[in-house]
């Protein structure tokens, strides 16, 4: 009996986790604009969470853990966050920076594209929000649920949009009659008599859905195109940019992904000016709204968007084509960013696309699965974090398993992505033509290092610190294991599986 009691107490002790405040150091808002922020704290419930020293115009709701309002003046406001439960307490400073910049750390959330694909319905988005809450993903900073294509209507053959497109978009090429873009259940008028964008029948109660998701503490993202049609062949924003921005703000959206798609018909050439035009138009329109709306550019990296994306009012920009759940695709996505860290800083993020982690199969095939191995998925999460990439879960959360969850709830790994310095990793060197060494400076002087093995076989070697720095001894921590590897002199013995990564921090 005594033994049983001891085991029970021991199990309880393990299960009871003290609070860990997982917010980044900084959060950007625009003065005078409405914003809200759910304080992400992991640890056992019940828990008391508090926010003190708030700026004028901003309040904290203890009932739901949400800070909201609008900061009256420009400035930096240092807020004291605290949390306590039966096992302990935690404190952290969190600075609201009221100025021009939003997204001072890479946005984090979920997207409907690889989880429900073209079949997504508002009920799926709401269900996902509930499940994310259930799994405690909000406690780690996963905050935006992005409703991707196709949530508006698809035009019929006689719709004036085809004239507008000057018949340059071939309906068959667009897979409009046959192929994945033929969506009989989403046909209808694109706009009402006043030009207001119409959600399709699967998003009839969009305002209510957004409200319900907000009440759960999550933000909601929406999708459109600068062209008249999105990539999925439904209504985009061409010619209605300001009207749509106003509508998005009225519904309560907090984020817009703006996807080039059919806009190509209107771009005169590939000049930077022509590439920027449609994004500046929408970027300006979003800035005029009463609430902060993060602006995500999606044009697959055309015209070196990483050089000018921020000038349009955007905070993140896709750097390449759609990424898929196979090694060649994910490897190409992060390899492309090996030399583009100079364009990354707080408020400006290179976006290699949605995370290929968990059940992401919906868009390309039936069923929900992932063709990447566990090791490869762990590498994806690690590389996205090293690159300071926006983190959007591609998985269908209905099918989430403990492994996927473990990839999404390691706060030390996420903290690398959300680091306050906002630098992205560079590919520093390749050891013996085999293992790649990616390094990222962190705000506290540590360096995050990813030792990535892209080869087809396991690699064993001694990682010499002299290859990345003049310093010779480091305190090494393995972030996935959450384990100190001790003070290592000169080198670290490593064994890395094929397509795997060792993600460590080095502290002088
Ligand atoms: C493009 C984008 C994807 C997704 C689809 C939707 O392919 O790159 O991320 O939004 O359109 O149709």
Coordinates of C-alpha atoms and ligand atoms in Angstrom, one line a residue:
X1 CA 0.0 0.0 0.0
X2 CA 2.8 2.3 1.0
X3 CA 4.6 1.6 -2.3
X4 CA 1.4 2.2 -4.3
X5 CA 1.0 5.6 -2.5
X6 CA 4.6 6.5 -3.3
X7 CA 4.2 5.7 -6.9
X8 CA 1.0 7.7 -7.0
X9 CA 2.7 10.7 -5.4
X10 CA 5.6 10.4 -7.7
X11 CA 3.4 10.3 -10.8
X12 CA 1.5 13.3 -9.5
X13 CA 4.8 15.2 -9.0
X14 CA 5.8 14.4 -12.6
X15 CA 2.4 15.4 -14.0
X16 CA 2.3 18.7 -12.1
X17 CA 4.3 21.2 -14.0
X18 CA 5.1 24.6 -12.9
X19 CA 4.2 27.6 -15.1
X20 CA 6.4 28.5 -18.0
X21 CA 5.7 31.8 -19.7
X22 CA 6.2 31.3 -23.4
X23 CA 5.7 34.8 -24.7
X24 CA 8.5 36.4 -26.7
X25 CA 10.2 39.5 -25.3
X26 CA 8.6 42.0 -27.7
X27 CA 5.2 42.5 -29.3
X28 CA 4.6 45.1 -32.0
X29 CA 1.4 47.2 -32.3
X30 CA 0.5 50.4 -34.1
X31 CA -0.7 53.2 -31.8
X32 CA -4.4 53.8 -32.0
X33 CA -5.1 50.4 -33.5
X34 CA -7.0 47.6 -31.8
X35 CA -5.0 44.5 -30.9
X36 CA -5.3 41.5 -28.6
X37 CA -2.8 39.1 -27.2
X38 CA -3.3 35.8 -25.4
X39 CA -0.5 35.3 -22.9
X40 CA 1.0 31.9 -23.7
X41 CA 1.7 30.0 -20.5
X42 CA 2.3 26.2 -20.2
X43 CA 2.1 24.2 -17.0
X44 CA -0.6 22.5 -14.9
X45 CA -4.0 24.0 -14.6
X46 CA -5.6 25.6 -12.6
X47 CA -3.3 28.5 -13.0
X48 CA -3.5 32.2 -12.2
X49 CA -2.1 34.5 -14.9
X50 CA -1.6 38.2 -14.5
X51 CA -0.4 41.2 -16.5
X52 CA 0.7 44.3 -14.6
X53 CA 1.9 47.8 -15.6
X54 CA -0.2 48.0 -18.8
X55 CA -0.1 51.1 -20.9
X56 CA -3.0 53.5 -21.1
X57 CA -5.7 52.2 -23.4
X58 CA -4.9 48.5 -22.8
X59 CA -6.5 46.1 -20.3
X60 CA -6.1 42.6 -19.1
X61 CA -8.9 40.1 -18.7
X62 CA -8.0 37.6 -16.0
X63 CA -10.9 35.4 -17.0
X64 CA -9.5 34.5 -20.4
X65 CA -5.8 35.6 -20.1
X66 CA -6.1 38.1 -22.9
X67 CA -4.5 41.6 -23.1
X68 CA -6.4 43.9 -25.4
X69 CA -7.1 47.5 -26.4
X70 CA -5.1 50.1 -28.3
X71 CA -2.0 51.9 -27.1
X72 CA -2.6 55.6 -27.3
X73 CA 0.9 56.8 -28.0
X74 CA 4.1 55.5 -29.6
X75 CA 6.6 54.0 -27.2
X76 CA 7.9 50.9 -25.4
X77 CA 5.8 49.6 -22.5
X78 CA 7.3 47.0 -20.3
X79 CA 4.6 44.7 -18.9
X80 CA 5.1 42.3 -16.0
X81 CA 3.6 38.9 -16.7
X82 CA 3.3 36.5 -13.9
X83 CA 1.8 33.0 -13.5
X84 CA 1.3 30.6 -10.6
X85 CA -0.1 27.2 -10.0
X86 CA 0.1 24.6 -7.2
X87 CA 3.7 23.7 -8.3
X88 CA 5.2 27.1 -8.5
X89 CA 5.3 30.5 -10.1
X90 CA 7.0 32.4 -13.0
X91 CA 7.6 36.0 -14.0
X92 CA 8.6 37.5 -17.3
X93 CA 8.8 41.0 -18.8
X94 CA 7.0 41.5 -22.0
X95 CA 7.4 44.7 -24.0
X96 CA 4.7 46.1 -26.1
X97 CA 6.3 48.3 -28.8
X98 CA 3.9 50.8 -30.2
X99 CA 5.2 52.1 -33.5
X100 CA 5.3 51.2 -37.1
X101 CA 6.3 47.5 -36.9
X102 CA 4.0 44.5 -36.4
X103 CA 5.2 40.9 -36.0
X104 CA 8.4 41.7 -34.1
X105 CA 8.7 37.9 -33.9
X106 CA 7.6 35.5 -36.7
X107 CA 3.9 34.9 -36.7
X108 CA 2.8 31.5 -35.4
X109 CA -0.4 29.6 -36.2
X110 CA -2.2 27.1 -38.3
X111 CA -3.4 27.1 -41.9
X112 CA -6.3 25.2 -43.4
X113 CA -4.5 24.6 -46.7
X114 CA -2.7 21.3 -46.1
X115 CA -5.2 20.1 -43.4
X116 CA -8.5 20.5 -45.2
X117 CA -7.4 21.8 -48.6
X118 CA -10.2 22.9 -51.0
X119 CA -12.8 21.2 -48.8
X120 CA -12.3 23.4 -45.8
X121 CA -15.5 24.7 -44.1
X122 CA -15.9 27.2 -41.3
X123 CA -16.9 24.4 -39.0
X124 CA -13.5 22.8 -39.6
X125 CA -11.7 26.0 -38.6
X126 CA -13.7 26.4 -35.4
X127 CA -13.2 22.7 -34.6
X128 CA -9.5 23.2 -35.1
X129 CA -9.4 26.2 -32.7
X130 CA -11.2 24.1 -30.1
X131 CA -8.7 21.2 -30.6
X132 CA -5.7 23.6 -30.4
X133 CA -7.0 24.8 -27.1
X134 CA -7.7 21.3 -26.0
X135 CA -4.1 20.3 -26.8
X136 CA -2.8 23.5 -25.1
X137 CA -1.1 24.7 -28.3
X138 CA -2.2 28.3 -27.5
X139 CA 0.1 27.9 -24.4
X140 CA 3.1 27.8 -26.7
X141 CA 2.2 30.8 -28.8
X142 CA 0.4 29.1 -31.7
X143 CA -2.1 32.0 -32.2
X144 CA -3.4 32.6 -35.7
X145 CA -5.8 30.3 -37.5
X146 CA -5.6 31.1 -41.2
X147 CA -8.5 30.3 -43.5
X148 CA -6.9 29.6 -46.8
X149 CA -8.4 29.2 -50.3
X150 CA -11.3 28.8 -51.3
X151 CA -13.7 30.6 -49.0
X152 CA -15.4 32.9 -51.6
X153 CA -17.4 31.9 -54.6
X154 CA -16.4 30.5 -58.0
X155 CA -17.7 32.3 -61.0
X156 CA -19.9 30.6 -63.6
X157 CA -18.9 30.7 -67.3
X158 CA -20.9 33.9 -68.0
X159 CA -19.4 35.9 -65.1
X160 CA -17.9 39.3 -66.2
X161 CA -14.7 38.3 -64.4
X162 CA -13.6 36.4 -67.5
X163 CA -13.9 39.6 -69.6
X164 CA -12.0 41.4 -66.9
X165 CA -9.3 38.8 -67.2
X166 CA -9.4 39.5 -70.9
X167 CA -9.8 35.7 -71.4
X168 CA -6.1 35.5 -70.8
X169 CA -6.7 33.0 -68.0
X170 CA -7.7 29.9 -69.8
X171 CA -10.4 28.2 -67.8
X172 CA -9.1 24.7 -68.6
X173 CA -5.5 25.6 -67.7
X174 CA -7.1 27.0 -64.6
X175 CA -8.5 23.5 -64.1
X176 CA -11.8 25.1 -63.9
X177 CA -14.0 22.6 -65.7
X178 CA -12.0 19.5 -64.9
X179 CA -9.5 19.2 -62.1
X180 CA -9.1 20.2 -58.5
X181 CA -10.3 23.7 -59.1
X182 CA -13.8 22.6 -60.3
X183 CA -15.8 23.3 -57.1
X184 CA -19.5 22.8 -57.9
X185 CA -20.4 23.4 -54.3
X186 CA -18.7 26.8 -54.3
X187 CA -20.2 28.4 -57.4
X188 CA -22.1 31.7 -57.1
X189 CA -21.9 35.4 -57.3
X190 CA -18.5 36.9 -56.4
X191 CA -19.9 40.1 -54.9
X192 CA -23.2 41.6 -53.9
X193 CA -24.8 44.7 -55.5
X194 CA -22.5 47.0 -53.5
X195 CA -19.4 45.2 -54.5
X196 CA -19.0 43.5 -51.1
X197 CA -17.1 40.2 -51.3
X198 CA -19.4 37.2 -50.7
X199 CA -18.3 34.2 -48.7
X200 CA -19.3 30.9 -50.2
X201 CA -22.0 28.7 -48.7
X202 CA -19.5 27.0 -46.4
X203 CA -18.7 30.3 -44.7
X204 CA -22.1 31.7 -44.3
X205 CA -21.6 32.6 -40.7
X206 CA -18.1 33.8 -41.0
X207 CA -18.5 36.8 -38.6
X208 CA -19.9 34.5 -35.9
X209 CA -17.1 32.0 -36.5
X210 CA -14.4 34.6 -36.2
X211 CA -16.0 35.8 -33.0
X212 CA -16.1 32.3 -31.5
X213 CA -12.4 31.8 -32.4
X214 CA -11.5 35.1 -30.9
X215 CA -13.3 34.1 -27.7
X216 CA -11.1 31.1 -27.5
X217 CA -8.1 33.4 -27.6
X218 CA -7.0 32.8 -31.1
X219 CA -6.5 35.3 -34.0
X220 CA -8.0 34.6 -37.4
X221 CA -6.3 35.0 -40.7
X222 CA -8.0 35.2 -44.2
X223 CA -6.8 34.6 -47.7
X224 CA -7.2 36.6 -50.9
X225 CA -5.5 37.5 -54.2
X226 CA -4.6 40.8 -55.8
X227 CA -6.1 39.2 -59.0
X228 CA -9.8 38.8 -59.6
X229 CA -9.4 35.1 -58.9
X230 CA -7.4 33.2 -56.3
X231 CA -5.3 30.2 -57.2
X232 CA -8.3 28.0 -56.3
X233 CA -10.4 29.9 -58.9
X234 CA -12.6 31.8 -56.5
X235 CA -13.1 35.6 -56.0
X236 CA -10.0 37.7 -55.2
X237 CA -9.7 41.4 -54.4
X238 CA -8.8 43.0 -57.8
X239 CA -10.4 46.4 -58.1
X240 CA -11.9 46.2 -54.6
X241 CA -8.8 46.4 -52.4
X242 CA -9.9 49.1 -50.0
X243 CA -13.4 47.7 -49.8
X244 CA -12.1 44.2 -49.0
X245 CA -9.6 45.5 -46.4
X246 CA -12.5 47.3 -44.7
X247 CA -14.6 44.2 -44.8
X248 CA -11.7 42.1 -43.4
X249 CA -11.3 44.5 -40.6
X250 CA -15.0 44.6 -39.9
X251 CA -15.3 40.9 -39.7
X252 CA -12.4 41.0 -37.3
X253 CA -9.6 39.3 -39.2
X254 CA -6.1 39.8 -37.8
X255 CA -4.0 38.5 -40.7
X256 CA -4.2 38.4 -44.5
X257 CA -2.4 36.1 -46.8
X258 CA -2.4 37.7 -50.3
X259 CA -1.6 35.3 -53.1
X260 CA -0.6 36.5 -56.5
X261 CA -2.4 33.9 -58.6
X262 CA -4.4 35.5 -61.5
X263 CA -2.8 38.9 -61.0
X264 CA -0.1 38.0 -63.6
X265 CA -2.6 39.1 -66.3
X266 CA -2.3 42.7 -65.1
X267 CA 1.4 43.0 -64.4
X268 CA 3.0 44.8 -67.3
X269 CA 6.4 43.2 -66.8
X270 CA 8.6 41.6 -64.1
X271 CA 10.0 44.9 -62.8
X272 CA 10.1 45.5 -59.0
X273 CA 7.7 48.3 -59.5
X274 CA 5.1 46.1 -61.1
X275 CA 5.6 43.3 -58.5
X276 CA 5.2 45.7 -55.7
X277 CA 2.2 47.6 -57.0
X278 CA -0.7 45.2 -56.0
X279 CA 0.9 44.6 -52.6
X280 CA 1.4 48.2 -51.8
X281 CA -2.2 48.9 -52.7
X282 CA -3.4 46.3 -50.2
X283 CA -0.7 47.1 -47.6
X284 CA -1.8 50.7 -47.5
X285 CA -5.5 49.7 -47.3
X286 CA -4.8 47.4 -44.3
X287 CA -2.9 50.1 -42.5
X288 CA -5.9 52.4 -42.7
X289 CA -8.1 50.0 -40.7
X290 CA -9.0 50.3 -37.1
X291 CA -7.2 47.1 -36.0
X292 CA -3.8 45.7 -36.6
X293 CA -3.8 43.2 -39.5
X294 CA -0.6 41.3 -40.3
X295 CA 0.1 41.2 -44.0
X296 CA 1.6 38.1 -45.5
X297 CA 2.8 38.3 -49.1
X298 CA 2.5 35.1 -51.2
X299 CA 4.1 35.3 -54.7
X300 CA 6.5 32.5 -54.4
X301 CA 9.7 34.6 -54.2
X302 CA 9.3 36.4 -57.5
X303 CA 11.5 39.4 -58.1
X304 CA 13.6 38.7 -54.9
X305 CA 10.6 39.7 -52.7
X306 CA 12.8 39.4 -49.6
X307 CA 14.5 42.7 -50.7
X308 CA 11.3 44.8 -50.9
X309 CA 8.4 42.9 -49.3
X310 CA 8.6 45.2 -46.2
X311 CA 8.2 48.3 -48.4
X312 CA 4.7 47.2 -49.3
X313 CA 3.6 47.1 -45.7
X314 CA 4.2 43.3 -45.4
X315 CA 5.7 41.5 -42.5
X316 CA 6.3 38.1 -44.2
X317 CA 6.7 36.9 -47.7
X318 CA 6.8 33.5 -49.2
X319 CA 10.3 32.8 -50.6
X320 CA 9.4 29.9 -53.0
X321 CA 6.8 27.6 -54.4
X322 CA 4.5 25.5 -52.3
X323 CA 6.4 23.1 -50.1
X324 CA 5.4 19.4 -49.9
X325 CA 5.9 16.6 -47.5
X326 CA 8.9 15.1 -49.2
X327 CA 12.6 15.5 -48.4
X328 CA 13.6 17.1 -51.7
X329 CA 10.9 19.8 -51.3
X330 CA 11.6 20.7 -47.7
X331 CA 15.3 20.6 -48.2
X332 CA 15.1 22.9 -51.2
X333 CA 12.9 25.3 -49.2
X334 CA 15.4 25.9 -46.4
X335 CA 18.5 25.6 -48.7
X336 CA 17.1 28.5 -50.7
X337 CA 17.4 30.6 -47.5
X338 CA 21.0 29.7 -46.8
X339 CA 22.2 33.1 -47.9
X340 CA 19.2 35.3 -47.3
X341 CA 19.5 36.1 -43.6
X342 CA 20.5 39.7 -44.2
X343 CA 16.9 40.4 -45.2
X344 CA 15.4 39.1 -41.9
X345 CA 14.9 41.3 -38.9
X346 CA 12.1 42.0 -36.4
X347 CA 9.0 42.7 -38.5
X348 CA 10.5 41.2 -41.7
X349 CA 10.4 37.5 -42.2
X350 CA 11.3 35.1 -45.0
X351 CA 8.5 32.5 -45.3
X352 CA 9.5 29.1 -46.7
X353 CA 5.7 28.1 -46.4
X354 CA 3.5 26.0 -44.1
X355 CA 5.2 23.4 -41.8
X356 CA 5.1 19.9 -43.2
X357 CA 4.5 18.3 -39.8
X358 CA 1.8 15.9 -38.9
X359 CA -1.2 15.0 -41.1
X360 CA -0.7 17.3 -44.0
X361 CA -2.0 15.2 -46.9
X362 CA -5.4 16.8 -47.5
X363 CA -4.6 19.1 -50.4
X364 CA -2.7 16.8 -52.6
X365 CA -4.3 13.4 -51.9
X366 CA -7.0 11.8 -49.9
X367 CA -6.5 10.9 -46.3
X368 CA -4.3 12.5 -43.8
X369 CA -0.7 11.4 -43.5
X370 CA 2.8 12.7 -43.9
X371 CA 5.3 11.2 -46.3
X372 CA 8.3 12.7 -44.3
X373 CA 9.8 10.4 -41.7
X374 CA 9.7 11.5 -38.0
X375 CA 13.4 12.5 -38.2
X376 CA 12.7 14.6 -41.3
X377 CA 9.7 16.3 -39.6
X378 CA 11.9 17.2 -36.6
X379 CA 14.4 18.6 -39.0
X380 CA 11.7 20.7 -40.6
X381 CA 10.7 22.2 -37.3
X382 CA 14.3 22.8 -36.3
X383 CA 15.2 24.5 -39.6
X384 CA 12.1 26.7 -39.7
X385 CA 13.1 27.9 -36.2
X386 CA 16.7 28.5 -37.1
X387 CA 15.6 30.5 -40.1
X388 CA 13.2 32.6 -38.0
X389 CA 10.5 31.5 -40.3
X390 CA 6.8 32.1 -39.6
X391 CA 5.5 28.9 -38.1
X392 CA 2.2 27.7 -39.4
X393 CA 1.0 24.2 -38.6
X394 CA 0.0 22.3 -41.7
X395 CA -1.4 19.4 -39.9
X396 CA -5.0 18.4 -39.5
X397 CA -5.3 18.8 -35.7
X398 CA -8.1 16.1 -35.7
X399 CA -5.4 13.6 -36.5
X400 CA -2.7 14.9 -34.3
X401 CA -0.6 12.3 -32.5
X402 CA 1.8 12.5 -29.5
X403 CA 4.9 12.7 -31.8
X404 CA 3.5 15.7 -33.7
X405 CA 2.5 17.4 -30.5
X406 CA 6.0 16.9 -29.1
X407 CA 7.4 18.8 -32.2
X408 CA 5.0 21.6 -31.6
X409 CA 5.3 22.0 -27.8
X410 CA 9.0 22.2 -27.2
X411 CA 9.3 25.7 -25.8
X412 CA 13.1 25.8 -26.1
X413 CA 13.0 25.1 -29.8
X414 CA 10.2 27.6 -30.4
X415 CA 12.2 30.2 -28.4
X416 CA 14.9 29.9 -31.1
X417 CA 12.4 31.0 -33.7
X418 CA 10.9 33.7 -31.5
X419 CA 14.3 35.1 -30.3
X420 CA 14.2 38.8 -29.7
X421 CA 17.2 39.6 -31.9
X422 CA 15.3 38.4 -34.9
X423 CA 18.3 37.1 -36.9
X424 CA 18.0 34.2 -39.2
X425 CA 20.5 31.4 -39.4
X426 CA 23.1 31.2 -42.2
X427 CA 24.6 28.1 -43.7
X428 CA 28.0 28.7 -42.2
X429 CA 29.9 25.7 -43.7
X430 CA 29.6 22.1 -44.8
X431 CA 31.7 19.6 -43.0
X432 CA 33.5 17.1 -45.2
X433 CA 31.0 17.8 -47.9
X434 CA 28.4 16.1 -45.7
X435 CA 27.0 17.7 -42.6
X436 CA 25.8 21.3 -42.9
X437 CA 26.4 23.7 -40.0
X438 CA 23.7 26.4 -39.7
X439 CA 24.3 29.1 -37.0
X440 CA 22.0 31.7 -35.6
X441 CA 22.9 34.4 -33.1
X442 CA 20.6 34.8 -30.1
X443 CA 19.8 37.9 -28.1
X444 CA 21.5 36.6 -24.9
X445 CA 24.8 36.0 -26.6
X446 CA 24.3 32.3 -27.2
X447 CA 24.5 30.8 -30.6
X448 CA 22.0 28.3 -31.9
X449 CA 23.6 25.6 -34.1
X450 CA 21.9 23.1 -36.3
X451 CA 24.1 20.2 -37.5
X452 CA 22.1 18.9 -40.4
X453 CA 22.8 15.7 -42.2
X454 CA 21.2 15.8 -45.7
X455 CA 23.0 12.6 -46.8
X456 CA 21.4 9.2 -47.0
X457 CA 23.5 7.7 -44.2
X458 CA 24.2 8.3 -40.6
X459 CA 27.2 10.6 -39.9
X460 CA 29.5 10.3 -36.9
X461 CA 32.1 13.0 -36.4
X462 CA 33.6 15.4 -33.9
X463 CA 32.2 18.9 -34.3
X464 CA 35.1 21.3 -33.8
X465 CA 34.0 24.6 -32.3
X466 CA 36.9 26.3 -34.1
X467 CA 35.0 25.7 -37.4
X468 CA 32.4 28.3 -36.3
X469 CA 34.1 30.5 -33.8
X470 CA 37.4 31.5 -32.3
X471 CA 36.1 30.4 -28.9
X472 CA 37.2 27.0 -27.8
X473 CA 35.0 25.9 -24.9
X474 CA 31.2 26.0 -24.6
X475 CA 28.3 25.0 -22.4
X476 CA 26.3 22.9 -24.8
X477 CA 22.6 22.3 -24.6
X478 CA 20.6 19.9 -26.7
X479 CA 17.2 21.6 -27.3
X480 CA 15.1 18.6 -28.4
X481 CA 16.3 16.6 -25.4
X482 CA 16.2 19.7 -23.1
X483 CA 19.5 18.4 -21.7
X484 CA 22.8 20.1 -20.9
X485 CA 25.6 18.3 -22.6
X486 CA 28.0 19.9 -20.2
X487 CA 31.0 22.2 -20.8
X488 CA 32.8 20.8 -23.9
X489 CA 36.3 21.7 -24.7
X490 CA 37.2 22.2 -28.4
X491 CA 34.7 19.8 -29.8
X492 CA 31.5 17.8 -29.4
X493 CA 31.1 14.1 -30.5
X494 CA 28.1 13.8 -32.8
X495 CA 26.1 11.0 -34.4
X496 CA 23.4 12.3 -36.7
X497 CA 20.9 10.1 -38.6
X498 CA 20.2 10.6 -42.3
X499 CA 18.1 13.7 -42.8
X500 CA 18.3 14.4 -39.1
X501 CA 19.6 17.4 -37.2
X502 CA 21.3 18.1 -33.9
X503 CA 19.9 21.3 -32.6
X504 CA 22.1 22.8 -29.8
X505 CA 22.9 26.1 -28.2
X506 CA 26.5 27.2 -27.4
X507 CA 27.1 29.4 -24.5
X508 CA 30.6 30.9 -23.8
Ligands
LIG1 C1 -1.1 28.8 -53.8 C2 -0.4 29.1 -52.4 C3 -0.7 28.0 -51.4 C4 -2.2 28.0 -51.2 C5 -2.9 27.8 -52.5 C6 -4.4 28.0 -52.5 O1 -0.7 27.6 -54.3 O2 1.0 29.1 -52.6 O3 -0.1 28.3 -50.2 O4 -2.6 29.2 -50.6 O5 -2.5 28.7 -53.5 O6 -5.1 27.8 -53.7

